[in-house]
Tab-separated table of C-alpha atoms in Angstrom:
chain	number	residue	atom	x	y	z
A	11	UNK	CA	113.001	95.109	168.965
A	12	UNK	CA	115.139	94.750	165.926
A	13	UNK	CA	119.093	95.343	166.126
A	14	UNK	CA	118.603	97.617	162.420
A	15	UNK	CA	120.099	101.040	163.301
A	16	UNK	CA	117.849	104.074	163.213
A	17	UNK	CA	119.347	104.962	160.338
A	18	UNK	CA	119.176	102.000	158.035
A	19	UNK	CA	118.235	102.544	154.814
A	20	UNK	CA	116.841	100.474	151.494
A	21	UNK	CA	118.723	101.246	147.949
A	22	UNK	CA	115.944	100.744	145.355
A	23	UNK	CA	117.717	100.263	141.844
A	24	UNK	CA	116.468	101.638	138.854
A	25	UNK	CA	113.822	99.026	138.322
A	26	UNK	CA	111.859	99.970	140.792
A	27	UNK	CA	111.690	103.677	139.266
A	28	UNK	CA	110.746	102.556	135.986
A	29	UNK	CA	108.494	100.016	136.680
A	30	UNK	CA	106.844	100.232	139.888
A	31	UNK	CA	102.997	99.926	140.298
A	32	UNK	CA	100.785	97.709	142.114
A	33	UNK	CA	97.291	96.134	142.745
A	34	UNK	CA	95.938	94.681	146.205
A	35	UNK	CA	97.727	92.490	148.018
A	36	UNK	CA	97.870	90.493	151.233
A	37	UNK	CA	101.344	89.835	151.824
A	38	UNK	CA	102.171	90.212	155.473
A	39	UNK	CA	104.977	92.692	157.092
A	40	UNK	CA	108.443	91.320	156.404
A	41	UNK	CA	109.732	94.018	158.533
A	42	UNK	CA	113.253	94.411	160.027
A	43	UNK	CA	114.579	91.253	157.781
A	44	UNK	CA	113.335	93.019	154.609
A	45	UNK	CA	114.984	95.719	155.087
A	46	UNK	CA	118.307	93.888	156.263
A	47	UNK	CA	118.182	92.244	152.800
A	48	UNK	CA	117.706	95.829	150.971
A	49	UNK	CA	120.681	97.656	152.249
A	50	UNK	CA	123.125	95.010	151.389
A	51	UNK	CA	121.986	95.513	147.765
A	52	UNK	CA	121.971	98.307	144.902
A	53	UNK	CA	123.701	100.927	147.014
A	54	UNK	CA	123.750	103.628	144.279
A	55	UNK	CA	120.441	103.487	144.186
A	56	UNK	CA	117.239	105.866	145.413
A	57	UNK	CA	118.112	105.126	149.600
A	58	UNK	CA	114.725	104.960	151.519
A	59	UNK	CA	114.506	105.702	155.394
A	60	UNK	CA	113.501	102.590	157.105
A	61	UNK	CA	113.632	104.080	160.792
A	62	UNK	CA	110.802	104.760	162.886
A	63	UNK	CA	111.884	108.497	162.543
A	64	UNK	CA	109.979	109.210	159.262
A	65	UNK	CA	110.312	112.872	158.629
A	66	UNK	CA	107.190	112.545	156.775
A	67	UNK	CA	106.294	115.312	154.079
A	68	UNK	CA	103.576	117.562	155.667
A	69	UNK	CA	101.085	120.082	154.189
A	70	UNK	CA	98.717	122.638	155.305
A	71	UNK	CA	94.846	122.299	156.184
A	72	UNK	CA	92.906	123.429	153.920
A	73	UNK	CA	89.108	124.804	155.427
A	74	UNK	CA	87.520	124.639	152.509
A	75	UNK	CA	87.984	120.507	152.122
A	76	UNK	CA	88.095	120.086	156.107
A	77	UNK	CA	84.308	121.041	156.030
A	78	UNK	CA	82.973	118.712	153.927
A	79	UNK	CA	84.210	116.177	156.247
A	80	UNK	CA	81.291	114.688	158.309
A	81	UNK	CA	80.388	116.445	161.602
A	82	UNK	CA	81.057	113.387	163.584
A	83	UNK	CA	84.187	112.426	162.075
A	84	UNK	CA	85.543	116.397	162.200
A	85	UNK	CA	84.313	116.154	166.191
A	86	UNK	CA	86.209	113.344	166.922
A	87	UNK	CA	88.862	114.754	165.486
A	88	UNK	CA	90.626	111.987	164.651
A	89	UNK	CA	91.555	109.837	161.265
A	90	UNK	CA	91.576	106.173	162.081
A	91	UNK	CA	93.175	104.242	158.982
A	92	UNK	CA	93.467	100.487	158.287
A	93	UNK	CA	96.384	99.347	156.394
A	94	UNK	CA	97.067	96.033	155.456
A	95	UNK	CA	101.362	95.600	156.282
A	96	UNK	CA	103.219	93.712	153.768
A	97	UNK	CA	106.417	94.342	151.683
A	98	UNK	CA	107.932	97.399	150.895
A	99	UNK	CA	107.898	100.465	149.245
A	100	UNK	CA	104.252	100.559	149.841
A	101	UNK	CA	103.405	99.609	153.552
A	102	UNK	CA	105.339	97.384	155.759
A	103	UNK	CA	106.832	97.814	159.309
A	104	UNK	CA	110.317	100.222	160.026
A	105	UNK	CA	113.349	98.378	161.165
A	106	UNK	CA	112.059	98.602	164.931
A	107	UNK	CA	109.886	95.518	163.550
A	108	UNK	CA	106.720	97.829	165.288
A	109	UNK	CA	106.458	101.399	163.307
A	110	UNK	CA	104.349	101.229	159.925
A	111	UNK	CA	105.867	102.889	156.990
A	112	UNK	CA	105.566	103.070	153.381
A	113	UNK	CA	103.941	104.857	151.007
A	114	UNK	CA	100.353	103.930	152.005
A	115	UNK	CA	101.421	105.772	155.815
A	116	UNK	CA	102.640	108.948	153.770
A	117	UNK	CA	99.788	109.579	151.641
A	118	UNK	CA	97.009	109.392	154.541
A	119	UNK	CA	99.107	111.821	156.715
A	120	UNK	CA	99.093	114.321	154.035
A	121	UNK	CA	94.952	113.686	153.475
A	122	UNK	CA	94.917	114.126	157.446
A	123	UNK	CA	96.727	117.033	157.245
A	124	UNK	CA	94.704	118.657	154.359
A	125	UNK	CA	91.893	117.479	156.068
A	126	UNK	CA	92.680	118.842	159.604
A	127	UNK	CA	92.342	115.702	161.620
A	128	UNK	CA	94.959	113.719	163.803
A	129	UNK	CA	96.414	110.848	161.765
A	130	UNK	CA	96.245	107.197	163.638
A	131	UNK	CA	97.062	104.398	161.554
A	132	UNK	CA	96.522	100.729	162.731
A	133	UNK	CA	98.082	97.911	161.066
A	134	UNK	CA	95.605	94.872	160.149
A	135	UNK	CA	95.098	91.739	158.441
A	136	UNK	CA	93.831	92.276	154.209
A	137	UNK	CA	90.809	90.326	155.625
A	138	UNK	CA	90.194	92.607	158.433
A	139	UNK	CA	90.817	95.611	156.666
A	140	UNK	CA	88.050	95.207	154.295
A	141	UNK	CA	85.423	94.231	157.453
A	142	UNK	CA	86.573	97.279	159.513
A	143	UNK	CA	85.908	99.768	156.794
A	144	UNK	CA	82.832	98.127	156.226
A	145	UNK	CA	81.834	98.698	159.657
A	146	UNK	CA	82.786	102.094	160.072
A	147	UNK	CA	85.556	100.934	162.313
A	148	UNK	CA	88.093	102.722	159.953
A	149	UNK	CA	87.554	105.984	158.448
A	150	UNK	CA	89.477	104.658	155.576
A	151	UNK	CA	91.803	101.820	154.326
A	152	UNK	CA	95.134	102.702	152.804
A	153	UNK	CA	96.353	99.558	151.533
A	154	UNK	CA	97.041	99.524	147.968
A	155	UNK	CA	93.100	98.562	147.012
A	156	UNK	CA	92.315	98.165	144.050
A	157	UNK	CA	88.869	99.666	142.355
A	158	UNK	CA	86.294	97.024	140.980
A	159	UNK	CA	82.821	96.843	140.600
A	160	UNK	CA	82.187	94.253	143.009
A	161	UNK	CA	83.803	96.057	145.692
A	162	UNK	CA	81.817	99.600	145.254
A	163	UNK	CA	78.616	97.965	145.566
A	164	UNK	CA	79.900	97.759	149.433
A	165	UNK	CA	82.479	100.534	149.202
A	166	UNK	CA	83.762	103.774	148.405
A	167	UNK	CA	87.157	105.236	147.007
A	168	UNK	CA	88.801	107.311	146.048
A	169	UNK	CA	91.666	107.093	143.557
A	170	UNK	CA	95.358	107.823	143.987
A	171	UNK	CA	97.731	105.710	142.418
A	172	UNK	CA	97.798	103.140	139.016
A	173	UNK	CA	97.524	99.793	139.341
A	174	UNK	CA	99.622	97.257	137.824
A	175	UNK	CA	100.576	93.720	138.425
A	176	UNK	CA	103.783	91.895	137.648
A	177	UNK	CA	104.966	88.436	136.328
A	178	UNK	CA	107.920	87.704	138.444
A	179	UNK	CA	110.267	84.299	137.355
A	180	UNK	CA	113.572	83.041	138.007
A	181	UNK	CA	116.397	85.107	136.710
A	182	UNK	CA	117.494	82.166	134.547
A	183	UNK	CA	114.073	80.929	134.116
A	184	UNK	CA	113.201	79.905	130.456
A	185	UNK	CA	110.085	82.337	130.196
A	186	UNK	CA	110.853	85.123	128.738
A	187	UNK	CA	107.674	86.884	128.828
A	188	UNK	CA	104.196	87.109	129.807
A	189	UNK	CA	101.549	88.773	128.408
A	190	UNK	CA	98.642	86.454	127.114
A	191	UNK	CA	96.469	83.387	128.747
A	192	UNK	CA	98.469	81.279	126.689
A	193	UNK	CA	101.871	82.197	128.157
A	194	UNK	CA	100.912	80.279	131.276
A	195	UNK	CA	99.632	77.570	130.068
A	196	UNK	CA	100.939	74.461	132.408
A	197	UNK	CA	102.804	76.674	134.542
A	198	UNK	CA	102.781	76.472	138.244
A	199	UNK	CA	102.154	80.072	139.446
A	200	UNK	CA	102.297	81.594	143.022
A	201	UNK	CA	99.254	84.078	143.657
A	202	UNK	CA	97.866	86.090	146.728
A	203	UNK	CA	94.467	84.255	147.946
A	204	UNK	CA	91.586	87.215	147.966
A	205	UNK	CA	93.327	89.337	145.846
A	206	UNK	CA	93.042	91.031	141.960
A	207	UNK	CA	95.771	88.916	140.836
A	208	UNK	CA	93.977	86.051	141.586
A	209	UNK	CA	91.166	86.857	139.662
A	210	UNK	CA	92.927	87.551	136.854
A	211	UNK	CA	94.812	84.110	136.756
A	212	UNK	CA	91.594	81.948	137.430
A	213	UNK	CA	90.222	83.659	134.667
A	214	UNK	CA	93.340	83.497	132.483
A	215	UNK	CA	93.453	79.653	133.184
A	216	UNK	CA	89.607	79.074	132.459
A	217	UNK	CA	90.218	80.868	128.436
A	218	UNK	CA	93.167	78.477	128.446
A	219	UNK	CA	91.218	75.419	129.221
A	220	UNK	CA	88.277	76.463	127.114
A	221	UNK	CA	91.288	76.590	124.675
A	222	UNK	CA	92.122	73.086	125.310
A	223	UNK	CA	95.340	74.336	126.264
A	224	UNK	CA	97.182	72.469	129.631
A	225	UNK	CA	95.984	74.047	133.134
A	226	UNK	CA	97.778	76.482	135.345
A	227	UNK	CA	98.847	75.094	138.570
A	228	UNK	CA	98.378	77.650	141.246
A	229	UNK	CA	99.392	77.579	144.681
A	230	UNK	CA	99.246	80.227	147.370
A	231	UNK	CA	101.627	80.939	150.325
A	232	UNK	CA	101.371	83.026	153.525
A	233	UNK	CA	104.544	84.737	153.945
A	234	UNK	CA	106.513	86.006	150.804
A	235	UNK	CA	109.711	84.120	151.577
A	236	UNK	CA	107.807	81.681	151.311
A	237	UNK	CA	106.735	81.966	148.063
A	238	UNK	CA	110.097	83.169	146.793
A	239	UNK	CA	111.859	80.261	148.133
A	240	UNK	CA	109.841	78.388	146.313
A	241	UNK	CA	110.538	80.265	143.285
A	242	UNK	CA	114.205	79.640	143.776
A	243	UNK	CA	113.466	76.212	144.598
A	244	UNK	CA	111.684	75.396	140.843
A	245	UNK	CA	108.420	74.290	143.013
A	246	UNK	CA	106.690	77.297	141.027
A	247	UNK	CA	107.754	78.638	137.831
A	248	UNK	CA	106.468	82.132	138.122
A	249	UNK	CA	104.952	84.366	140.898
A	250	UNK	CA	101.923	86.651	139.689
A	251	UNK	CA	101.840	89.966	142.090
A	252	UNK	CA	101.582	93.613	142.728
A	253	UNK	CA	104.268	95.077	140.316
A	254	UNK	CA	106.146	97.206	143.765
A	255	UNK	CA	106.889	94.515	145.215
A	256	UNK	CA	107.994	92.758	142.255
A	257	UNK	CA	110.390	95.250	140.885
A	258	UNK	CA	111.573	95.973	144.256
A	259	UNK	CA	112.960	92.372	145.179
A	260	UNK	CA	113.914	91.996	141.434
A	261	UNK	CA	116.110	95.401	142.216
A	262	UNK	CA	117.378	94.292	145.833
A	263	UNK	CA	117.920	90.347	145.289
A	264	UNK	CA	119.045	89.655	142.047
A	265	UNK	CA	118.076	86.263	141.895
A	266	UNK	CA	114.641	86.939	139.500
A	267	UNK	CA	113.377	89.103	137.033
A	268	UNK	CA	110.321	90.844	135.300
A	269	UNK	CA	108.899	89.144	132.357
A	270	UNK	CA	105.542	91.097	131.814
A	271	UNK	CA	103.124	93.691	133.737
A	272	UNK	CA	98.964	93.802	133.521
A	273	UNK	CA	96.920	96.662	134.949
A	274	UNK	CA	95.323	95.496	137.737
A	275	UNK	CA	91.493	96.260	135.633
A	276	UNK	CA	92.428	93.991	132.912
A	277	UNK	CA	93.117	94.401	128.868
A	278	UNK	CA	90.572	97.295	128.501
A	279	UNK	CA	91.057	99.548	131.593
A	280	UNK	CA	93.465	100.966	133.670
A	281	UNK	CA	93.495	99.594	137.239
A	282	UNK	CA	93.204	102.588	139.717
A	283	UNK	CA	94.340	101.965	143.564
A	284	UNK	CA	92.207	104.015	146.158
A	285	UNK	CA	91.322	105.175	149.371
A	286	UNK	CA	88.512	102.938	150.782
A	287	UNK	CA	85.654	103.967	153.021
A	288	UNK	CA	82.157	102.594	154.519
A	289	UNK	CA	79.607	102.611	151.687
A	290	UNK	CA	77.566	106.125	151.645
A	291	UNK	CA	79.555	107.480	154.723
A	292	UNK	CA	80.760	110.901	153.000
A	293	UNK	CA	84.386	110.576	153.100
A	294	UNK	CA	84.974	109.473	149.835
A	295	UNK	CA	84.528	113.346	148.449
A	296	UNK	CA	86.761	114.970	150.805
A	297	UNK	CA	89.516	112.675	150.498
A	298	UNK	CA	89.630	112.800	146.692
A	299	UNK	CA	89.249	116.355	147.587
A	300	UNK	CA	92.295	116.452	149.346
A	301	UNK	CA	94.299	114.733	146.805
A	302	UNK	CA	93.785	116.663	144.549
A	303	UNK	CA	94.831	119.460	146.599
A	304	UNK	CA	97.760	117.741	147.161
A	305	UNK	CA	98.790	117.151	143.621
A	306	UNK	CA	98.077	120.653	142.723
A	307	UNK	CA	100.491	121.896	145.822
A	308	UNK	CA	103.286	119.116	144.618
A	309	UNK	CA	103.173	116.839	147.715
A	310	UNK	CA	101.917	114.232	146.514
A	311	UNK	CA	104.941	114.205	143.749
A	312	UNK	CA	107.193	114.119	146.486
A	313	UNK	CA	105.763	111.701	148.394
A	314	UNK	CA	105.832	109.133	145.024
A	315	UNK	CA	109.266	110.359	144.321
A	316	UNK	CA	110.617	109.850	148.548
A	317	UNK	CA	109.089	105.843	147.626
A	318	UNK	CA	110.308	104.994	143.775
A	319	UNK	CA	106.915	105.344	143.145
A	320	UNK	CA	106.472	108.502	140.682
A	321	UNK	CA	105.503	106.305	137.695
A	322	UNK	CA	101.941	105.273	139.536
A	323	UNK	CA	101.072	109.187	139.884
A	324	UNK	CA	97.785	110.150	138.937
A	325	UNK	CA	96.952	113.170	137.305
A	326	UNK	CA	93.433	113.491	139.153
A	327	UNK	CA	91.798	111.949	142.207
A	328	UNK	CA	88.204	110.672	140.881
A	329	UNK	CA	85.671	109.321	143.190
A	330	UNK	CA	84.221	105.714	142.037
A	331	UNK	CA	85.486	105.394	138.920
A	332	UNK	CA	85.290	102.598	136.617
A	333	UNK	CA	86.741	99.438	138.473
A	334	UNK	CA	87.845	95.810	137.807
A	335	UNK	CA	85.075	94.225	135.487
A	336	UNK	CA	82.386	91.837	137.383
A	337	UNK	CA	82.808	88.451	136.829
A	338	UNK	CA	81.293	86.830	133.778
């Protein structure tokens, strides 16, 4: 058990409310020392309850989307959700190092609610995640997942949040922005393996060789301190990630900055982070349902607004929308 109070909280600066989005992500729980790190930093700004206790925002059922749920799902009466623990505001573990929180947890208890079932969340591995959905294990993943084409030919979702990614450097780093292929040109760049980001970069550094331009160097790390200390250590020169979690230690540590954003779709679409469920399983209507029940009645502002997050609001739930582009 951690030694945090109860009552710790993280102070997100103003960063984090003007720039916070995200794409998918692997980055394990930093838990208890995460939010250690937040409270000694940016105290005037929006304080977040890291307890166990969350007080969470709740909301009515609502009959009309509770039926379309399927009959064996409704009889179990139960909503098993995967998430995918990593770094706050958007899912990570409360400062008993156990309880997950975030805004991943909030959202699927108010789609529970709406949809009349008994929230259980269980925390996972990003690899995991995507094979327990698949199965049917989970009713859904909550895990900041982001839409592509590749992934609905095996999935559903159903859309709740923008996606956008970040280019994080050094707070004295030379680079002063990012926002082409040929920005990173010869840089050495931190990236999550699996994940949108990645994608992105590989094909960002493929244009630039094409180009004749000088490779990226990319290297991948497990645990997020890891990757930052090797940011502060000049063994990478930028780290490429979900823009949350970028802002958010930009806010709390002061020791790097933002030099660019990219929606997690690419240049021509809008990234869109969603609920996932099992291919064809007919949860992927009542969720969005539910969403957008829960814009219309305001708590999913609040929920946004309790995390930093209200610049990622969407004004509609939509149910397989346009995703990330295949791969050429």
């Amino acid at each position: 058990m951690s030694s945090a109070p109860r009552s710790a909280v993280l102070a997100v600066s103003a960063l984090l409310l003007l720039a916070a989005c995200g794409t998918a992500s692997e980055r394990p729980a930093t838990g208890a020392a995460a939010a250690a790190v937040a409270a000694e930093a940016a105290p005037d700004g929006l304080k977040i309850n890291t307890s166990p206790r969350q007080d969470r925002i709740r909301t009515a059922k609502v009959d009309a989307i509770a039926a379309e749920v399927p009959a064996a799902v409704r009889a179990r009466g139960e909503f098993l959700v995967g998430t995918s623990t990593f770094e706050p505001p958007l899912s990570f573990v409360a400062d008993d190092n156990v309880t997950p929180i975030g805004v991943e947890e909030d959202i699927a208890s108010l789609v529970a609610d709406v949809l009349g079932l008994k929230l259980h969340i269980e925390p996972t591995s990003w690899e995991n995640l995507f094979l327990a959905v698949r199965s049917g294990k989970y009713a859904a993943g909550f895990s900041n997942v982001t839409v592509t084409e590749e992934r609905k030919d095996v999935y559903d979702f159903a859309t709740y949040r923008l996606d956008q990614l970040a280019w994080e450097v050094p707070k004295d780093s030379p680079v002063t922005s990012i926002t082409k292929p040929a920005d990173v040109a010869g840089l050495t760049v931190a990236v999550g393996s699996g994940t949108n980001q990645e994608k992105i970069l590989l094909s960002w550094d493929r244009q630039n060789r094409a180009a004749g331009l000088k490779p990226v160097q990319i290297q991948y790390y497990k645990q997020a301190a890891d990757t930052y200390l090797a940011l502060r250590s000049g063994r990478i020169q930028a780290y490429f990630a979900p823009n949350p979690t970028s802002a958010y230690h930009a806010a709390v540590s002061g020791e790097t900055k933002i030099v660019g954003t990219y929606s997690g779709a690419g240049p021509t679409l809008q990234g869109l982070i969603a609920a996932m469920t099992q291919k064809g399983n007919g949860l992927a209507k009542p969720i969005s349902d539910a969403l957008n029940a829960l814009i219309k009645d305001g708590s999913y502002g609040k929920v946004l607004a309790r995390w930093g997050l209200s610049t990622e609001a969407v004004a509609e739930s939509q149910v397989n929308p346009p995703g990330l582009p295949r791969e050429q």
